[in-house]
Amino acid sequence: MSEFRGKTDSDDSAATDNSDTAMSTISRHYFGGESDEPSFSISIIENMKDDYGLFVWPCSVILAEYVWQQRFRFSGSGVVELGAGTSLPGLVAAKLGSDVTLTDDSNRLEVLENMRRVRELNKLKCKVMGLTWGVWDAPIFDLFPKIILGADVFYDASAFDDLFATVTFLLENSPGSVFITTYHNRSGHHLLEFLMVKWRLKCVKLLDGFSFLPPDKASGLSGNIQLAEIVLSCEHAEETSSSIVR
């Protein structure tokens, strides 16, 4: 059975910072465990002083579970996680055999360093890269993911256009790829639908995040969380394919 135990199964360590007296903890997140399935855990370093980048939010737990349940789809695939923060979904993908690049804002050096620490803690081979949405630094041109992940990346409406610009670029850079995201449905889908039309994207799957979550994990979470799979619209995909051929 899949199992998630957050603070009830953690190695608490008072990591005292000289200036902030920050509290860090290691939470373990379990996947699998049935007789005919492999089982493993991912350990995540969380830091309570950080506003949001170093805490495992419900959207990350749900997206990570979806990655596990879709594990045959992820095995051997190139994966990029946007706004990865504590990186739980991307680390699960790496554990399943994906070629993973974990990314977060280039300016958030503490978050990027924590991603490296978590990668080493779990003994996984992942690239860690600073990637600011809407900024076209050289490294982004070398990314050709088949699957793009984003957990709770729709939290600041002022950044939505930059996020969609980055997602669209990555989808164009790797024809046939998909963006899989979990998000809190705080005010309906209207803004996201508008931006998908604007960037010529379409949603091909929309699920209630709790519809596939095992009861033991769901019991510790709350919120109206959706999971969406987003791709280039047919017309956009055809135009992208034609430009590549030329």
Short mmCIF file of C-alpha atoms in Angstrom, two decimals:
data_model
loop_
_atom_site.label_atom_id
_atom_site.label_comp_id
_atom_site.label_asym_id
_atom_site.label_seq_id
_atom_site.Cartn_x
_atom_site.Cartn_y
_atom_site.Cartn_z
CA MET A 1 0.00 0.00 0.00
CA SER A 2 1.20 3.50 -0.73
CA GLU A 3 1.89 5.49 2.38
CA PHE A 4 2.65 9.09 3.18
CA ARG A 5 3.81 10.07 6.60
CA GLY A 6 4.85 13.67 6.96
CA LYS A 7 5.73 15.07 10.35
CA THR A 8 4.68 11.87 12.09
CA ASP A 9 7.63 10.08 10.47
CA SER A 10 10.39 12.63 10.40
CA ASP A 11 13.92 13.01 11.64
CA ASP A 12 13.67 16.35 13.42
CA SER A 13 16.91 18.24 13.61
CA ALA A 14 17.17 21.71 15.07
CA ALA A 15 19.44 23.24 12.48
CA THR A 16 20.19 26.52 14.19
CA ASP A 17 21.25 29.31 11.90
CA ASN A 18 23.24 32.06 13.62
CA SER A 19 20.91 34.74 12.32
CA ASP A 20 17.51 33.05 11.95
CA THR A 21 17.37 30.03 14.29
CA ALA A 22 15.82 28.06 11.45
CA MET A 23 14.20 24.70 12.07
CA SER A 24 14.83 21.96 9.53
CA THR A 25 13.18 18.57 9.39
CA ILE A 26 13.40 15.53 7.14
CA SER A 27 10.07 14.09 6.06
CA ARG A 28 9.77 10.66 4.40
CA HIS A 29 7.28 9.94 1.65
CA TYR A 30 6.48 6.33 0.77
CA PHE A 31 5.45 4.81 -2.56
CA GLY A 32 4.45 1.25 -3.38
CA GLY A 33 4.61 -1.56 -0.89
CA GLU A 34 2.18 -4.08 -2.35
CA SER A 35 3.48 -7.59 -2.89
CA ASP A 36 3.86 -7.29 -6.67
CA GLU A 37 5.25 -3.75 -6.65
CA PRO A 38 8.58 -2.28 -5.61
CA SER A 39 8.50 0.10 -2.68
CA PHE A 40 10.71 3.04 -1.83
CA SER A 41 10.76 6.26 0.10
CA ILE A 42 11.93 9.75 -0.73
CA SER A 43 13.39 11.90 2.03
CA ILE A 44 12.82 15.65 1.84
CA ILE A 45 14.63 18.37 3.78
CA GLU A 46 12.11 21.00 4.78
CA ASN A 47 12.91 24.35 6.33
CA MET A 48 10.22 26.05 8.36
CA LYS A 49 11.70 29.54 7.99
CA ASP A 50 11.12 29.62 4.24
CA ASP A 51 7.85 31.12 3.04
CA TYR A 52 6.98 28.39 0.55
CA GLY A 53 9.96 27.04 -1.38
CA LEU A 54 11.22 24.58 1.22
CA PHE A 55 7.99 22.99 2.41
CA VAL A 56 6.16 19.99 0.92
CA TRP A 57 2.71 21.32 0.04
CA PRO A 58 -0.29 19.08 -0.74
CA CYS A 59 0.02 19.70 -4.50
CA SER A 60 3.51 18.14 -4.42
CA VAL A 61 2.27 15.06 -2.57
CA ILE A 62 -0.55 14.58 -5.08
CA LEU A 63 1.65 15.11 -8.14
CA ALA A 64 4.29 12.74 -6.75
CA GLU A 65 1.63 10.07 -6.23
CA TYR A 66 0.44 10.58 -9.82
CA VAL A 67 4.01 10.12 -11.06
CA TRP A 68 4.21 6.87 -9.09
CA GLN A 69 0.90 5.60 -10.45
CA GLN A 70 2.02 6.49 -14.00
CA ARG A 71 5.47 4.98 -13.40
CA PHE A 72 5.69 3.02 -16.67
CA ARG A 73 5.12 6.25 -18.55
CA PHE A 74 7.97 7.94 -16.70
CA SER A 75 10.60 5.21 -16.94
CA GLY A 76 13.33 6.40 -19.31
CA SER A 77 11.62 9.72 -20.09
CA GLY A 78 13.24 13.14 -19.96
CA VAL A 79 11.57 15.15 -17.19
CA VAL A 80 11.86 18.80 -16.14
CA GLU A 81 10.25 20.00 -12.92
CA LEU A 82 9.47 23.72 -12.83
CA GLY A 83 9.41 25.62 -9.54
CA ALA A 84 10.55 22.38 -7.96
CA GLY A 85 11.21 23.68 -4.43
CA THR A 86 11.55 20.54 -2.32
CA SER A 87 11.35 18.52 -5.56
CA LEU A 88 9.27 15.55 -4.41
CA PRO A 89 7.59 14.80 -7.81
CA GLY A 90 10.87 15.13 -9.71
CA LEU A 91 12.72 12.91 -7.25
CA VAL A 92 10.05 10.21 -7.58
CA ALA A 93 10.46 10.42 -11.36
CA ALA A 94 14.23 10.03 -10.97
CA LYS A 95 13.72 7.02 -8.71
CA LEU A 96 11.58 5.50 -11.48
CA GLY A 97 14.35 5.90 -14.05
CA SER A 98 13.57 9.28 -15.62
CA ASP A 99 16.32 11.64 -16.75
CA VAL A 100 15.36 14.53 -14.45
CA THR A 101 16.29 18.19 -14.36
CA LEU A 102 15.07 19.99 -11.23
CA THR A 103 14.63 23.74 -11.66
CA ASP A 104 13.66 26.74 -9.59
CA ASP A 105 14.13 30.50 -9.78
CA SER A 106 17.77 31.34 -10.54
CA ASN A 107 17.72 33.98 -7.80
CA ARG A 108 16.63 31.58 -5.07
CA LEU A 109 20.07 30.23 -4.21
CA GLU A 110 18.97 28.73 -0.88
CA VAL A 111 16.28 26.68 -2.62
CA LEU A 112 18.68 25.49 -5.35
CA GLU A 113 21.22 24.45 -2.72
CA ASN A 114 18.55 22.55 -0.79
CA MET A 115 17.61 20.73 -4.02
CA ARG A 116 21.22 19.56 -4.34
CA ARG A 117 21.24 18.40 -0.71
CA VAL A 118 18.01 16.45 -1.19
CA ARG A 119 19.36 14.89 -4.38
CA GLU A 120 22.43 13.68 -2.50
CA LEU A 121 20.37 12.55 0.50
CA ASN A 122 18.35 10.25 -1.78
CA LYS A 123 21.41 9.17 -3.79
CA LEU A 124 19.75 10.13 -7.07
CA LYS A 125 21.21 11.46 -10.29
CA CYS A 126 19.34 14.64 -11.15
CA LYS A 127 20.49 17.87 -12.69
CA VAL A 128 19.76 21.01 -10.67
CA MET A 129 19.38 24.20 -12.67
CA GLY A 130 18.32 27.77 -12.03
CA LEU A 131 15.49 28.64 -14.40
CA THR A 132 13.52 31.87 -14.03
CA TRP A 133 10.19 31.83 -15.85
CA GLY A 134 10.07 34.13 -18.83
CA VAL A 135 13.86 34.56 -18.93
CA TRP A 136 15.71 32.99 -21.84
CA ASP A 137 19.06 32.05 -20.37
CA ALA A 138 21.27 29.69 -22.36
CA PRO A 139 20.55 26.48 -20.33
CA ILE A 140 16.85 26.44 -21.23
CA PHE A 141 17.70 25.85 -24.89
CA ASP A 142 19.29 22.51 -23.96
CA LEU A 143 16.12 21.14 -22.34
CA PHE A 144 14.07 18.67 -24.39
CA PRO A 145 11.70 17.10 -21.85
CA LYS A 146 8.96 14.65 -22.76
CA ILE A 147 7.25 15.47 -19.47
CA ILE A 148 7.20 18.82 -17.65
CA LEU A 149 6.08 18.79 -14.02
CA GLY A 150 4.79 21.67 -11.93
CA ALA A 151 3.30 21.38 -8.44
CA ASP A 152 1.47 24.43 -7.07
CA VAL A 153 3.12 26.75 -9.60
CA PHE A 154 -0.12 28.74 -10.02
CA TYR A 155 0.07 30.73 -6.80
CA ASP A 156 1.03 34.23 -8.04
CA ALA A 157 -1.19 35.49 -10.86
CA SER A 158 1.38 38.11 -11.86
CA ALA A 159 3.78 35.28 -12.83
CA PHE A 160 1.27 33.22 -14.85
CA ASP A 161 2.24 34.70 -18.22
CA ASP A 162 5.94 34.08 -17.60
CA LEU A 163 5.17 30.52 -16.52
CA PHE A 164 3.04 29.84 -19.60
CA ALA A 165 5.72 31.38 -21.84
CA THR A 166 8.29 28.98 -20.37
CA VAL A 167 5.96 25.97 -20.58
CA THR A 168 5.07 26.79 -24.19
CA PHE A 169 8.73 27.10 -25.13
CA LEU A 170 9.55 23.71 -23.58
CA LEU A 171 6.57 22.06 -25.28
CA GLU A 172 7.66 23.51 -28.61
CA ASN A 173 11.26 22.46 -28.01
CA SER A 174 10.19 18.83 -27.56
CA PRO A 175 7.27 17.93 -29.88
CA GLY A 176 4.82 15.49 -28.33
CA SER A 177 5.64 16.56 -24.77
CA VAL A 178 3.15 17.27 -21.99
CA PHE A 179 2.92 19.59 -18.99
CA ILE A 180 1.46 17.90 -15.90
CA THR A 181 0.52 20.22 -13.06
CA THR A 182 -1.36 20.15 -9.78
CA TYR A 183 -2.86 23.35 -8.42
CA HIS A 184 -5.37 24.69 -5.92
CA ASN A 185 -8.58 25.61 -7.69
CA ARG A 186 -9.04 28.78 -5.64
CA SER A 187 -11.09 30.85 -8.07
CA GLY A 188 -12.22 28.57 -10.86
CA HIS A 189 -10.45 27.77 -14.11
CA HIS A 190 -11.29 30.98 -15.95
CA LEU A 191 -7.85 32.62 -15.78
CA LEU A 192 -6.04 29.40 -16.66
CA GLU A 193 -8.44 28.76 -19.53
CA PHE A 194 -7.86 32.30 -20.84
CA LEU A 195 -4.08 31.87 -20.68
CA MET A 196 -4.21 28.46 -22.37
CA VAL A 197 -6.12 30.03 -25.26
CA LYS A 198 -3.68 32.94 -25.34
CA TRP A 199 -0.65 30.64 -25.51
CA ARG A 200 -2.45 28.15 -27.78
CA LEU A 201 -2.40 25.29 -25.34
CA LYS A 202 -5.13 22.83 -24.42
CA CYS A 203 -5.99 20.67 -21.45
CA VAL A 204 -6.27 16.98 -22.40
CA LYS A 205 -6.92 15.61 -18.90
CA LEU A 206 -8.39 17.20 -15.77
CA LEU A 207 -8.74 15.23 -12.54
CA ASP A 208 -9.75 15.90 -8.97
CA GLY A 209 -6.44 15.48 -7.16
CA PHE A 210 -8.04 13.31 -4.48
CA SER A 211 -9.70 10.95 -6.96
CA PHE A 212 -6.57 8.79 -7.31
CA LEU A 213 -4.94 9.47 -3.95
CA PRO A 214 -4.83 6.51 -1.52
CA PRO A 215 -6.99 7.12 1.56
CA ASP A 216 -4.03 7.07 3.94
CA LYS A 217 -2.43 9.96 2.07
CA ALA A 218 -5.67 11.85 1.47
CA SER A 219 -6.51 11.86 5.17
CA GLY A 220 -3.63 14.22 5.92
CA LEU A 221 -4.38 16.72 3.14
CA SER A 222 -7.06 19.28 2.36
CA GLY A 223 -8.04 21.73 -0.35
CA ASN A 224 -9.67 21.75 -3.78
CA ILE A 225 -6.75 20.46 -5.84
CA GLN A 226 -6.87 19.71 -9.55
CA LEU A 227 -4.45 17.81 -11.76
CA ALA A 228 -4.21 18.87 -15.40
CA GLU A 229 -2.29 17.56 -18.39
CA ILE A 230 -1.64 20.34 -20.89
CA VAL A 231 -0.25 20.13 -24.42
CA LEU A 232 0.14 22.36 -27.46
CA SER A 233 -3.10 22.86 -29.35
CA CYS A 234 -3.30 20.89 -32.59
CA GLU A 235 -2.80 23.99 -34.75
CA HIS A 236 0.16 25.16 -32.68
CA ALA A 237 1.74 21.71 -32.72
CA GLU A 238 1.42 21.52 -36.50
CA GLU A 239 3.01 24.94 -36.92
CA THR A 240 5.86 23.99 -34.58
CA SER A 241 6.43 20.72 -36.42
CA SER A 242 6.47 22.51 -39.79
CA SER A 243 9.00 25.09 -38.59
CA ILE A 244 11.28 22.31 -37.33
CA VAL A 245 11.09 20.50 -40.68
CA ARG A 246 11.98 23.68 -42.55
#
